Short mmCIF file of C-alpha atoms in Angstrom, two decimals:
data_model
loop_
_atom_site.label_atom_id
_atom_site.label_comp_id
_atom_site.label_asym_id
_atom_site.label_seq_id
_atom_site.Cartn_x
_atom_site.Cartn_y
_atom_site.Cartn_z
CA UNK M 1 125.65 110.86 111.04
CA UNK M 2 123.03 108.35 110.07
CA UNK M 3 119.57 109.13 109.01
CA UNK M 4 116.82 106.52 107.97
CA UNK M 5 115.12 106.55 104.58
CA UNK M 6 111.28 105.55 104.20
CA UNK M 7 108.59 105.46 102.20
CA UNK M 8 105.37 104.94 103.98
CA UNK M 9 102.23 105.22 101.73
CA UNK M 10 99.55 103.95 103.41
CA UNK M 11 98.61 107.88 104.06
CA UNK M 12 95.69 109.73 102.94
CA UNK M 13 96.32 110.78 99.48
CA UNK M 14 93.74 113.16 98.62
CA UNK M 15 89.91 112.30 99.45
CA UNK M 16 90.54 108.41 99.16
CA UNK M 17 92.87 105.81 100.78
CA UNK M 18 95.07 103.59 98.46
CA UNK M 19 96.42 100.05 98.98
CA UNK M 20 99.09 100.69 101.40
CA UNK M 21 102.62 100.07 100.22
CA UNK M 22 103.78 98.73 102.88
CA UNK M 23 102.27 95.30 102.21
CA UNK M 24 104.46 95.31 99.14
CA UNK M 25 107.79 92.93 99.58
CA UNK M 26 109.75 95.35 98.47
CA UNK M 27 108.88 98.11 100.96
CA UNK M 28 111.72 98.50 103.15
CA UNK M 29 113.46 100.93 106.12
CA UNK M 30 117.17 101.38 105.56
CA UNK M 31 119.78 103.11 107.36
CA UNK M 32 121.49 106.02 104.99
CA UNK M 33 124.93 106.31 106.78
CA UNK M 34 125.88 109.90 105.81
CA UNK M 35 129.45 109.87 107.23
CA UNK M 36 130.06 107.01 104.68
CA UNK M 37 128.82 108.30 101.66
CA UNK M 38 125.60 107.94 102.22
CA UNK M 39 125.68 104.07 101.73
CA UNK M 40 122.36 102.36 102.47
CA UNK M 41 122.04 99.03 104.89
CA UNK M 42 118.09 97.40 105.11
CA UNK M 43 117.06 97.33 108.72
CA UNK M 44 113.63 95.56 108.13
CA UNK M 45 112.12 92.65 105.51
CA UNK M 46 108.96 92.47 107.02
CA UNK M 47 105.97 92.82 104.69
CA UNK M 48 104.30 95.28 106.18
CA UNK M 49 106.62 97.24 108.08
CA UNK M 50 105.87 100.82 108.77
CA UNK M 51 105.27 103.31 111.18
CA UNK M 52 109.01 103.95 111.85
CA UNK M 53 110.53 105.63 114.78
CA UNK M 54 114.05 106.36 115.79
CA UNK M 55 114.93 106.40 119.29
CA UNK M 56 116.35 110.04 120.47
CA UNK M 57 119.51 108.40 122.15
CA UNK M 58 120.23 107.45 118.03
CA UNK M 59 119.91 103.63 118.90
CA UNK M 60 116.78 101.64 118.12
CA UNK M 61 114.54 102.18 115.45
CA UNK M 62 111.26 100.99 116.66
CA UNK M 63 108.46 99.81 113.82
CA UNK M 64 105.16 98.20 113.44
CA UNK M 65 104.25 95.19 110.96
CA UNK M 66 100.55 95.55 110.02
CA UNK M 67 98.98 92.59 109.49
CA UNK M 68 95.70 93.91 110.79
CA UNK M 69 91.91 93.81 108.88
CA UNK M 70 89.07 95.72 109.42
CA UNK M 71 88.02 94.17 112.83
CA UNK M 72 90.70 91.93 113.08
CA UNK M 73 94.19 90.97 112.29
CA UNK M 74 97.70 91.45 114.11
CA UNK M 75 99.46 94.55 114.62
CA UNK M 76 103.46 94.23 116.17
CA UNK M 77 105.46 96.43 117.77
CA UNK M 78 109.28 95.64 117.06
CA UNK M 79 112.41 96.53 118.10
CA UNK M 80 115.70 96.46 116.40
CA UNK M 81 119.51 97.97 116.91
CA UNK M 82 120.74 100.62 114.01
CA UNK M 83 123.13 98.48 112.64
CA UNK M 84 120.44 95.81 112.03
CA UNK M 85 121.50 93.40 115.02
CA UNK M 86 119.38 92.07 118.35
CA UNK M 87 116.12 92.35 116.67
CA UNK M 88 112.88 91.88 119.64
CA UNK M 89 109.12 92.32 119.11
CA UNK M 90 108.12 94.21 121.99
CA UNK M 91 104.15 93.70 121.81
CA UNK M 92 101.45 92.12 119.80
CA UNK M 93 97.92 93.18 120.06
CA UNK M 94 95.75 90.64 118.14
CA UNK M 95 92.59 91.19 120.14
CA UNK M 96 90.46 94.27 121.58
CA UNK M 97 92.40 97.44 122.91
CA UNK M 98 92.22 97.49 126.59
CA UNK M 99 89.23 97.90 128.37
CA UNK M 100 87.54 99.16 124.42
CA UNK M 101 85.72 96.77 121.72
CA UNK M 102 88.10 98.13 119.13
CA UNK M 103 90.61 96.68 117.04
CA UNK M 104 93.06 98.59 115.23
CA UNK M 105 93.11 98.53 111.06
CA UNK M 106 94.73 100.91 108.39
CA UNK M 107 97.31 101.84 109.83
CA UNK M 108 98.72 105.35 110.05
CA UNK M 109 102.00 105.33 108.25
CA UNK M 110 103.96 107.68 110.77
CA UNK M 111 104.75 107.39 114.72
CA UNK M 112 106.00 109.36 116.65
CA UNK M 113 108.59 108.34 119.89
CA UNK M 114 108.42 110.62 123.49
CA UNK M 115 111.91 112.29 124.18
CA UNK M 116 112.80 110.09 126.90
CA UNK M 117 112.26 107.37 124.24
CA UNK M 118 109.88 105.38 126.73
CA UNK M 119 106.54 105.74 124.26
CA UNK M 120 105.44 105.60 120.90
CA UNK M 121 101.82 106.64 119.46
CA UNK M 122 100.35 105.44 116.68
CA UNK M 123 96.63 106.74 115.13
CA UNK M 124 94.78 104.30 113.78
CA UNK M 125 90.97 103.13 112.82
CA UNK M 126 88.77 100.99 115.21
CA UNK M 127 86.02 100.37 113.17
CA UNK M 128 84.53 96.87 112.63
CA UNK M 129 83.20 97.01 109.03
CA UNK M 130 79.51 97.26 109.85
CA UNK M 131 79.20 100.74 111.90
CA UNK M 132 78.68 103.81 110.37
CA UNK M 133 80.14 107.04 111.34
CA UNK M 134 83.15 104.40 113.19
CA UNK M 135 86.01 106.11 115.45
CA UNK M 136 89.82 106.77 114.69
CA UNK M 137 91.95 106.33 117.23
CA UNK M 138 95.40 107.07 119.36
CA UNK M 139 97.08 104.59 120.71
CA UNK M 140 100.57 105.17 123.35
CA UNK M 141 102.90 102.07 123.47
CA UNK M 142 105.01 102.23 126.93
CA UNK M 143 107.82 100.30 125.26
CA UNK M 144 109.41 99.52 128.90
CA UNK M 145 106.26 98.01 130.14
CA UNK M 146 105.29 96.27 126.64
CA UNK M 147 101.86 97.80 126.97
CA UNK M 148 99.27 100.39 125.14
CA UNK M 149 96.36 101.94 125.91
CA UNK M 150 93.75 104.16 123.63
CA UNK M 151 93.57 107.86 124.87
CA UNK M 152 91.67 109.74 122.01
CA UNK M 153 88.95 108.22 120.00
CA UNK M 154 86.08 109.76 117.98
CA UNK M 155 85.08 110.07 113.98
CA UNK M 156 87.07 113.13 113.79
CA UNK M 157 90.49 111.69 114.63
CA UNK M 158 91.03 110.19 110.79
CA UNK M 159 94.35 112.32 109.58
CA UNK M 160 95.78 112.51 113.35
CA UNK M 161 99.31 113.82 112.58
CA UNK M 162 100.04 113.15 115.92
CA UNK M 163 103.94 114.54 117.63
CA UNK M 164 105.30 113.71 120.70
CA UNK M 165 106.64 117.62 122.27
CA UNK M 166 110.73 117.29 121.98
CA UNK M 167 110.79 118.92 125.42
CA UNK M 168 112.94 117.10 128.18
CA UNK M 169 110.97 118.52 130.53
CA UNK M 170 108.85 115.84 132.10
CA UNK M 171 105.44 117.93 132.03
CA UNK M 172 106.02 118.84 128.23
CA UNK M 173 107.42 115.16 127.06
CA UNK M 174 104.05 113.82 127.77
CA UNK M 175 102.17 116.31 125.08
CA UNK M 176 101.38 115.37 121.78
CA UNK M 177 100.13 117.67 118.66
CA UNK M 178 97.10 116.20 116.92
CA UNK M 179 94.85 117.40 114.48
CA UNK M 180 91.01 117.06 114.10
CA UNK M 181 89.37 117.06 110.58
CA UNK M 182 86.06 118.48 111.18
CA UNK M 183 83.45 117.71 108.53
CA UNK M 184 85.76 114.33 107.27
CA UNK M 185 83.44 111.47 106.21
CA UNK M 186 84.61 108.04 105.92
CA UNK M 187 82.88 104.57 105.34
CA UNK M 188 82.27 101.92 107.48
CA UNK M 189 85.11 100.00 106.62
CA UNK M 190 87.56 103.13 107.34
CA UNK M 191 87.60 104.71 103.40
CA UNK M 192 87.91 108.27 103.41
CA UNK M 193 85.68 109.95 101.18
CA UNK M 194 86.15 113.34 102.38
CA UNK M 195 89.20 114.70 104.23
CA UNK M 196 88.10 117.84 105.88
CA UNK M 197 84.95 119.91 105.28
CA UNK M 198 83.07 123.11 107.01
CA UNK M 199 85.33 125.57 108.29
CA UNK M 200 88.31 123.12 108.35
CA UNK M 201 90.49 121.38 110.90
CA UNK M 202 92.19 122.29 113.78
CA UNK M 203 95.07 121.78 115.76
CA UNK M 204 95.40 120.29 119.82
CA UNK M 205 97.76 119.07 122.34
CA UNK M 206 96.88 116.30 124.80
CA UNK M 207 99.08 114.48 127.43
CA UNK M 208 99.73 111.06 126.52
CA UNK M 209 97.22 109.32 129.38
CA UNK M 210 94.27 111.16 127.47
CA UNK M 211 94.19 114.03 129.65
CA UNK M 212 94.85 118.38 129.58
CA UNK M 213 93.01 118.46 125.85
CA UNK M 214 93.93 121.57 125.07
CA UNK M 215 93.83 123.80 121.55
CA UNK M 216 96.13 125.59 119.01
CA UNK M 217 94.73 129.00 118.12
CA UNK M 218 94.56 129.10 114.52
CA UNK M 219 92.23 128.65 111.58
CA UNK M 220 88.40 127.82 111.59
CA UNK M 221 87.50 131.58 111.49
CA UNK M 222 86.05 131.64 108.58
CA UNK M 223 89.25 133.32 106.76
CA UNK M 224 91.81 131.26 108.13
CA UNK M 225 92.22 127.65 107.69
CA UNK M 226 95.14 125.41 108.92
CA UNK M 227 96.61 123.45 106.00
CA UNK M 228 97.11 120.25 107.99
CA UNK M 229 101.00 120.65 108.08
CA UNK M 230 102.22 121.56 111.85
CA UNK M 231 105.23 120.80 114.33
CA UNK M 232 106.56 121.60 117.49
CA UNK M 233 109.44 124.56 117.45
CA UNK M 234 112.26 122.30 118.33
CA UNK M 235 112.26 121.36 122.40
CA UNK M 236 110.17 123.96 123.63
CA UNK M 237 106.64 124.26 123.91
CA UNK M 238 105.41 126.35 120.66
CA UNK M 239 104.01 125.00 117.80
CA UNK M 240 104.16 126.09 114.17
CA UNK M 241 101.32 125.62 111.60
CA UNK M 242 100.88 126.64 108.00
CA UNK M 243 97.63 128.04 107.49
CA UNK M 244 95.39 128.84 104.29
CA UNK M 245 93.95 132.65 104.09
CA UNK M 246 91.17 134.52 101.96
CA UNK M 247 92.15 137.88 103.00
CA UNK M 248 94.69 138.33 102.42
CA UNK M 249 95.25 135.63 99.32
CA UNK M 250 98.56 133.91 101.44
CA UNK M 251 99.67 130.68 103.13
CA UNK M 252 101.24 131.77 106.42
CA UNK M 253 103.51 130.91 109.30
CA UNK M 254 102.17 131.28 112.35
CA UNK M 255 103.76 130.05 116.17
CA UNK M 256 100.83 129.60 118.98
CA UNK M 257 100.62 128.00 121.98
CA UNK M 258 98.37 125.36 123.82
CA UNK M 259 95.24 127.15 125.41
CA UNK M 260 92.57 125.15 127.73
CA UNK M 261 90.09 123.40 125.01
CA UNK M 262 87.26 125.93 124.20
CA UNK M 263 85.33 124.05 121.47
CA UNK M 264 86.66 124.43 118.38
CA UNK M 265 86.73 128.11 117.27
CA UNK M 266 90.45 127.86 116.08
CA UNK M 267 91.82 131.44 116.33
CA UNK M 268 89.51 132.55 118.45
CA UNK M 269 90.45 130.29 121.33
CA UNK M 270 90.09 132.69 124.65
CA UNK M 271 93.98 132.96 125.84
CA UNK M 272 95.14 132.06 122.31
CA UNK M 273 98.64 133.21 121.63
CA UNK M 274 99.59 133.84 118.05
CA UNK M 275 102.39 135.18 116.64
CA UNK M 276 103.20 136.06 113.00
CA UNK M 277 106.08 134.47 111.49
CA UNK M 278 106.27 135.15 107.84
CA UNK M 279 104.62 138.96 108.03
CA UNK M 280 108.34 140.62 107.04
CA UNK M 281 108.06 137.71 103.96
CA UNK M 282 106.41 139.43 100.80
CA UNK M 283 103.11 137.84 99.89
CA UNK M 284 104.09 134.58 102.17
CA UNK M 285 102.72 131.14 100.65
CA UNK M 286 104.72 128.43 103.16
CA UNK M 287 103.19 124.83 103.18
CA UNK M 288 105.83 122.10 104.12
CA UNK M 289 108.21 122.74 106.78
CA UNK M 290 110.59 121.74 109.80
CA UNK M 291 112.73 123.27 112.38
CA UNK M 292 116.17 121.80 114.34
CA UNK M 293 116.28 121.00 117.72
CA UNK M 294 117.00 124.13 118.89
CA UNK M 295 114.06 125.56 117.52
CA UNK M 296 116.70 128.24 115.85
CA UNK M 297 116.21 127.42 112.70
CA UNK M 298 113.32 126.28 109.88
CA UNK M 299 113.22 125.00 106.98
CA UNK M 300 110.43 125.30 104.20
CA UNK M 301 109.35 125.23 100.58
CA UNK M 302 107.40 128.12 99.49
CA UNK M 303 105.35 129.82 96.30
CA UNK M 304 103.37 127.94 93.98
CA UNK M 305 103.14 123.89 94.14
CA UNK M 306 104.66 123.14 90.69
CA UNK M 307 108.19 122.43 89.40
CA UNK M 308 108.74 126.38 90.19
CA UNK M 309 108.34 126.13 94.19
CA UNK M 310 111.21 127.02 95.96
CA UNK M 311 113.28 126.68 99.42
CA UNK M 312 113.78 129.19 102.21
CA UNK M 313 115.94 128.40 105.08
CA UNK M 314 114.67 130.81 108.25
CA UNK M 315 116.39 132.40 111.03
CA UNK M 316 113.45 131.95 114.10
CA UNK M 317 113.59 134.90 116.58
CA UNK M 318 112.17 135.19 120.02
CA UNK M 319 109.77 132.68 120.54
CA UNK M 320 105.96 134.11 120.63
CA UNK M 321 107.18 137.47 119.47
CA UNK M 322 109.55 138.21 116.60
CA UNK M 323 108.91 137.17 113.20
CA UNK M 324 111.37 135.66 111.42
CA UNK M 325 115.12 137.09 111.41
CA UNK M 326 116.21 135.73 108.04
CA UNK M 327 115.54 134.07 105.16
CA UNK M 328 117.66 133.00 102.72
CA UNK M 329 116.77 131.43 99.55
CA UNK M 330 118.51 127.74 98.83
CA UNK M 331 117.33 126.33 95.62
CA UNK M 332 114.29 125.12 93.43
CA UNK M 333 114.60 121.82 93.54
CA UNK M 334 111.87 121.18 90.72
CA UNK M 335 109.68 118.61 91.95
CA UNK M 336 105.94 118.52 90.15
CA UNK M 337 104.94 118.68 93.61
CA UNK M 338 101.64 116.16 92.94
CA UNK M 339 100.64 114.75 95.78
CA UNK M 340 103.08 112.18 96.17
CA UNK M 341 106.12 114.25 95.82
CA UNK M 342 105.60 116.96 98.00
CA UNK M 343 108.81 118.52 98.86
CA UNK M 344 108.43 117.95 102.45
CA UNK M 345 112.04 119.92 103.61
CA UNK M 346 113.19 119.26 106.94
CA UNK M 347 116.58 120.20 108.78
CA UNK M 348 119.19 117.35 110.81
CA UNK M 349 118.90 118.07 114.35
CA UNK M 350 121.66 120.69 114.64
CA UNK M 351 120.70 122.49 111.64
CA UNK M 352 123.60 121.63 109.55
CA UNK M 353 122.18 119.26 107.04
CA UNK M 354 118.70 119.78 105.00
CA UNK M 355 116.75 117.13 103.06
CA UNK M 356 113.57 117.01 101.01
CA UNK M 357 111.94 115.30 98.27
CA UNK M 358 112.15 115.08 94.18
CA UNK M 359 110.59 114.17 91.37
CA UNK M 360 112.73 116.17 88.85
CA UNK M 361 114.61 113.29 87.12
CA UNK M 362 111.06 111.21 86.53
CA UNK M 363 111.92 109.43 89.96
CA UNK M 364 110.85 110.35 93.14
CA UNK M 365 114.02 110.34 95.41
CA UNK M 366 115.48 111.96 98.56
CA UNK M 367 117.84 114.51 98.49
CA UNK M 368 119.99 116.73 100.95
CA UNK M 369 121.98 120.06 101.29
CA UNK M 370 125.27 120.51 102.87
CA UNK M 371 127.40 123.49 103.47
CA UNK M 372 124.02 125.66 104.54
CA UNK M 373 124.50 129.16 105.42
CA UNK M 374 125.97 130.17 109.15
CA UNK M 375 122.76 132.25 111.10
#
């Protein structure tokens, strides 16, 4: 088994951007091979590389080396085998998006691949230095056809998120899970000055030509708020967010599933289908969390954000109506949990194998878990 180790930084750490890491020479992708003690081998040297996906067949990682500018620069889309051979670049786009004025700049650190493998999207901003209230962006890469086209642009789109649905089914391969900031403000060369404001973001689906804009029904009720942490439940078509509540004082799981776009009144989408997960869990406060492929299992950390936050590994039920079966405690695995060591827990895909993130021993590194409990 082979999983690839990253750290991306050129995220949105609090209210303001940093210097992206990535530019850094020593920022690199490498291949952890599990099934040989976890020995690492570099797959890029690139400055700049990031963005990082892994094809679902397990053979490509595909990757992006930013050498864009407000207004300007070069962004490329590259190609390379897991064991570091037959390395291609695939596209460059060093001029206006198609059929826009906009070129892309700051980078979003995370992509996300389709599960046929055939497209990647990538968020990004398309502001030119000199206009205020400037647009973020979504851009799909068709990898076959070495081409990309923006699909979702606006002022709002600044923390995208944005996931590709797992599903193989051909409908539900071309959805992707992105998230709005409402009430974000940003400068005119792309800083963010404030993340989210008003009565928070929310979550929506949209197919990957810019079409079916649909939303998530959760938060922006005035009691609820989304977090900004959200995934699909495995291959189907549910999604899971972590919300933010008043009344009661918790941070809860809840499953929903794409409704026709309403505006923007969160829970109270018309056709909105929620479903509880954590309301068997005593006093639930889940942030950070993942499931496997089968959308069987999830994995999350839980109480307070401090070297005492904890854990859980969850048993999913029926999807859209049981809470959750099971949950069994793992570990603490004493992280300060600032903002750049979340603990960020997430499962392999078959559920066998979980990893997250620690600061414990004054170093942020990755860990994982073997030998996790049968279901």
């Amino acid at each position: 088994m082979r999983c690839t180790l990253t750290h991306p930084a050129d995220s949105f750490p609090g209210r303001v951007r940093r210097a992206p890491l990535c530019n850094l020479p020593q920022h690199q992708y490498l291949r952890c091979d599990i099934d040989d003690g976890c020995t690492l081998h570099p797959l890029t040297d690139e400055t700049g590389a990031t963005a990082a996906s892994v094809s679902p067949d397990g053979k490509y990682l595909y990757y992006f080396v930013n050498e864009t500018k407000v207004g300007g620069g070069r962004l490329t889309l590259k190609r390379v085998n897991l064991d570091g051979s037959d390395r291609q670049t695939i596209l460059v786009v060093d001029a206006p998006l198609e059929d826009t004025r906009f070129r892309p700049s700051h980078i979003y650190p995370l992509s996300t691949i389709s599960s046929d493998g055939r497209r990647l999207a990538l968020s990004a901003f398309l502001g030119d230095g000199q206009t205020p209230d400037a647009p973020f962006g979504l851009m799909v890469f068709d990898v076959e056809q070495a081409t990309v086209r923006l699909i979702l642009q606006g002022p709002t789109w600044c923390n995208m998120h944005p996931q590709y649905c797992r599903s193989t089914d051909p409908a539900a391969a071309c959805d992707i899970l992105v998230q709005e900031n409402h009430g974000n403000v940003a400068t005119a060369d792309g800083a963010i000055t404030q993340l989210v404001g008003g009565a928070g973001a929310d979550i929506h689906v949209i197919r990957d030509d810019g079409s079916d804009f649909r939303d998530l029904p959760w938060g922006r009720d005035g009691n609820e708020a989304c977090q900004g942490h959200q995934c699909w439940r495995g291959r189907t078509t549910w999604a899971i967010t972590s919300t933010g509540c008043r009344q009661p004082s918790e941070a809860q799981l809840i499953e929903g599933k794409p409704a026709p776009h309403a505006g923007h009144v969160g829970s109270r989408t018309p056709g909105g289908v929620r479903n509880d997960l954590s309301r068997t869990f005593p006093r639930p406060h889940f942030y950070h969390f993942a499931t496997d492929i089968a959308g069987r299992r999830l994995v999350s950390d839980a109480g307070t954000l401090n070297e005492h936050a904890q854990i859980y590994l969850a048993e999913l039920g029926a999807p859209g109506d049981e809470p959750i079966r099971k949950f069994t405690y793992l570990f603490s695995p004493k992280s300060t949990c600032a903002k750049g060591a979340h603990i960020h827990p997430f499962l392999s895909p078959d559920g066998t194998l979980a990893f997250f993130n620690s600061d414990e021993s004054g170093l942020l590194q990755a860990y994982m878990i073997r030998g996790l409990p049968d279901g």
